[in-house]
Amino acid sequence: MLSPAMGTDKPKRKPPRKAPQYGQPTSYACVLTAAILCYANGLRGDFVHDDIPAVTLNKDVLAVNPLGHVFGNDFWGTPMSDSHSHKSYRPLTTLTFRSNYTLFGLNPLWFHLTNVSLHALACVLFTRACLQVAGLRPPFATLAGLLFATHPIHTEAVTGIVGRADVLACVFFLISVLSYHGSEDGKHHTWISTFFGGLSMLAKETGITVFLLNLAHDFYLHWPSLRRTLTEMKWNRGSLQVANRASRILTSLGILLALRLAILQGSLPKFSQQDNPAAFHPSIYVRFLTFCYLAAFNWWLLICPSTLSHDWQMGSIPVVSSVNDSRNFLTLFCFLVLILLAVKSISELEDQKHTPVVLGLCLLVFPFLPATNLFVTVGFVVAERVLYIPSLGYILLVAYGIQLLWDKQVTHRQTVVSLTILLLVTGCLRTIARNRDWRSRESLLRAGLMMLPHNAKMHYNYANFLRDSSRTELAKSHYHTALRLWPSYASAHNNLGTLLSDMTEAENHFLAAIRHSSDHVNAHYNLGRLYRKYNRTSDSENMLSKCVMLEPKFTAAYVELTKLLGPDDPKLYQLLQHALQINPEDPFFGTQLAYWSERTGDYLQALVYYWRSLKSSPQHQEAVNGACKLLRKFGQKSRLFQLLTRWQLIRRIRIGEVLSNPGIYLQEWRLKTELRSRAKVYDDDSFYGNNVVISAFNSSDHSSEESESDETSLGEWPKQLEKKSDGTMPNPEGLENQRKDYKRAPLMVHSLLDSV
């Protein structure tokens, strides 16, 4: 039994030799400059790949949702309690995106500039960690920082905006390590380290591994004290201090893990076979071989980053199904090197001559553990950005190896210098070339196809781009290629069906998508539209009803159902009310109910619905258009002017334009002049007969739902000469009297607008 008696003797081991402090500002400046120059050509890149759903379509980033929602939603803006949530909880990263948007709008330059700045900071912190914690000499610590700054594997994390999660987590990760092990006074600032470790976890989940790294490295540094405690069965000062720090770290780690599990809301993220094929293989033997190979392949990418891609799913790396597979040699090689380094470190625990090796192994292994599928299934095969933090360990091992060669191979130092310069130059050039691939959606997809021509998802995504670019025939070709490589690709079946003119062939592809993925909402919706087009009303209604059942908030399905019912069907009002109740934040249904109220002559209720739509989406064009017409009809000129000015300002801010006070006054003057000159457009006699569109609306950047060319959309009903619900025509005298009543009591309308 251990005795609580505490000796006064200190550990015999000498503390790690601190590197000389001379030249550090110059070292940091060199590393900082290299990091910025390597990524300067990526600053003009657009939002691509995962940037679009995570930033440009994320309501938490666009400040549509209240600030508090950032802490209740996942990284993609979906509530953590939602069954479709990705369960990736990174509120700190989302807050930085939101700050970028608040200050500069959706201008990708500032998002990229923030990423590069964070990367440069991470490089400087890593250089300091190499000096203060690993004990490298200043020239080799600087070399480590330069290698980290220029390594091509980091392009996805730095040039890809979504990769900020990894870069930000790395910054807090390194601050936590420096607080624990690298302070100038030699003290371990445990609570400061814990705080920054928690911030790292809130930037990305892998940041929590810093607690394991700090604890493991602390045990290594104080092993002589711990060994004496174990052999003598008596506490000493060094082992008690380690135990005290370990208790704090483990307690903090337990609390953070408990909170993280509670945030999952009782369920883990759900991934499909195409996300991680090996995880769904029925044989545990195949899964084991494949996961071991994937770990070795990730480490190989650190050594030789010649093949880089933003997406490694669906056929990029086939599963390893046999021990005779030649790829197992890479697995054996990588794990053999790892084991040899680990054995070397353990055998020298007493002397501790190679501290950088131990720290490098910890940095390489611990942050990579969440991506190994060992604890939870991940939603990717290979993801280069998850190697951002583990690359710290690899680069530390390389820099220390060069330092050893420099010391031992005195006669070959010129060769060492030449190879080191070659390594830096090739890494820098590869990084600059890779940055160009991330400039646009097309360049990224083309680069991905060149690197991984057997990736079915790459062909699918490129086909989507071609479809959006109106290159239909080429898009069909790539959809067919994706299906040849992955026959059960439901989304490829669905998207190909939307491009086919032959009804039978399109139907077969939609049915194939449903067969391979029974809950594929878009396939049900598109098949329902197809049946409606060919007057198969019953089949269309069944498909659309199934679509609504699968996704109650799928607006487009309700649109198609309203078209099936028609404008005079008495069920339409109940359908729209039900849809509005389920989707209270969707402005479409409130606008359609406003149209219905206009048709029945209830203009006050129509105004209520318009204002409700504008409350949930201030830039919704149809609601603005309808509300403007009603306000003009009933003489509310000041309200009309305020609404138009507000709508245009919101539009201009949304597209990233920074407005000044003179610009706002100029906008008001222009609108006043235009409204005065176009007053005839709003004459009461032409209110129902003309297609009223204010010229200020002509430059709208909002696209409406797709509709068939031979159909009349719901948004067009108020522009036609309509009958009332009982089949009679609106009474012109009644309309005029109602308009006069509104003019005589404008305060009532103002009160209504202010209270909605």
Steps between C-alpha positions, in 0.01 A plus 500: 500500500629842411599720788370859505833621628654745265874530459677823439733360240452613145519273196855420399416550136613831368223718363476519121763731367342820384605615160697823482275800460709688244365545152139412585337817358679438170391134504138593562513765227636250246234243585223760492614632161524152349149410620347813347688483170415134445127568520486849349381366163204331669349819642294565186331162513122464505272306733532138384410148611399490871534880528160539339285309752717594799525873424291641216186297585546484876245717681721509809777660292269734309357636828151386400481292818554663839851481641395241757421249226871469427534308828203275430566411137765292333774631271263503202219692673276203583369463858694237691170338599405450135528141377673629185766689696863429416573527876816702434496760777740787423338822626827689531577453130145596406535818705810598302306445176217713634746775597643498147151531355396775742806710422548437127196313367540195277828617356720188479819709512457575871416139581817386325706775662383388844597141422849599384549720807404214731734267311787747538427523873499119527840488327649747747354312798637172365844655463486612862384155611797345320729736692338496844345153524689276257835666566612533138778745433378831351606434136324164498195632682479765229535227240210313661286814481591549134420139415163533673429830325568357153374142526252434213272281714376820666343654189156355571505630856634847413372576148172319556298733723331218691846376596517788747363260762826302488724808489321672789502179704875470434563856625329429834659153508849648483421772755379226736826304451711812554306593812553155646860429400661808350470789742813708562473462881497120475155475661213291369200730454250216513178700508607732220593194297162343578317816394671514162455125458125554543509779240683266263222244544237767427684586179512134395443177687856371451628782722406299808796270436731772633412383852636152424813647341573730794450219747715250306785748454483597867533135600796461265685805633452395863541128456802479738287638784209273413727196476648568845150530643407165351816325616530659845123507564536855630388832356759759413451863406529446125252211485251684722511801273443277196210325675347836590522622141373167367194516725415847369550396139299180531218675687482773237513241223218301659281808536560610141431151366177483701390838363589394146299179535207699641514734200457197272140482628519124544588407143810467286533641147367278223714438196435308181705232328626748243646718779710220650462169311734300725294580810197327344682186386356190671843343564690626806814355341461727194418799716814447709730469197343802329511728803864410566584575138312832511704606805821410317376677187436819698853492636630435148325818385707689757818349359412531130210742436506455122140379471261745664124514467215674678287182493617140546163326510333234286762289329803720557651244737351149463472288815787266587335157494804270519840475666641440153413856400824683417380806688556313825875557450445873554299421813777277636770754417325793669405307813847345523660845496248618759572203727876542469478867598274413793738225621795737465321761709403252771849354521644846572247614757772542761747695288238690299745584226239521227215713636403624149436139393256440785323832450491445124340155542241641740415781257480256211287234669267662755332764275451235231319254728146641437546442124601135531143362537625343823252676731228628265430462131604808305332633187801495269760266356790747496477869586815702456394776735487260799875456455567864585573435870659153458741652248656686795640169622626388161677831437653501848643153434640616163658814647655301784632244252667778303649635823648156578640471146654844535675399820617155390571546129735796525666424167165487318344817632482657154297202383268538801456870423431430133240233574335724759474790256364264236237377747392855582491618138304201370254529788451869435450453125256213553303711745480795260391270217238335721363839606405565137279192505292655778427823313163391362257215501595397148878504556463296820283237331728477197802449725312235694411311181861508385622359831220248563328405173340196668322709762127474424413797719750717314322423171166565667606839635654599169177399324310726741729786404449431129124484551505837678709635211238381245737242348238230517643235270839500667327490839309189395826333400654557843183385677519176298868464594417547867232229475739266320751541783235485774173343369306562823571875503146626573574872457662440160189308387280785622698782339536313172124449492443875519698547176328232292219592262372145460232446762556124539877529533472782752243304701732198510784707642276659766371157598859370514593784734207411727590132483858565611400766754141469618510833685638701205276807522601660170436181304143480634449868423636481145297189425190678632568795269552263209166328564323836529646613169352195328165533681549196724339693782450216745859373468629854530304565817626174654862585428470857625320386814780250567749782444324719760488207739876449466579870529213707650684827425561431131348812347517391136276199565229726640534720192432201274206391714347847472535477122320167507215654696471816292419855613127443559521173687359547855773270635770748398451732798521211749811367327673837515402550864639157586820572310542836676450335838774244426731752332443826690833643385436438128373823336349314204190372678418832665525666159268243341248548779523874435417434134204290607377778730531753217294279271224478760506877560650489852780750440569570864568130564714489185714781642537303824628198309737712291648653813536160662699380198722808512559449869649155434678605177539878455636464144221272367413665168145371450396611848658843444330530162156407635529721807613795286199466272259493792666795673486704179141399436389632836705818494772401744772683304739554789478135602554397139811715478638363829441142392668547161801677650541236767473215249759647266744570783466141624564370148811710454642407840428131431714499187788647698466868413609734778262796519587849618258769614529696171425177313187443707375855438571461129303174499205672670507786249510256207204303635296816560567620147415162349178459698390850405571446131329160489188585696275383217619145553309498827170637369208321660343412165808308392579334832355165398553521128869581473808303590627741764871478565692795643816561304697480821414131504646424158851428631390249764751222560245262647387207287147362526390138503511327163164466328383364168475754220137414432395544861404810695691537823329597823685828501321606180144455620455850651611653170203354313135598495381253764162385619411488865472164671123494446544545124398869484712788380643746751277800554679815371290722724585290803870521415480875466313536829754280677782708352333820626454344846873427512580858393274640769668288770870474413600468864317169519715361219816642655411340832438170324836507322688591815341223706546208261 
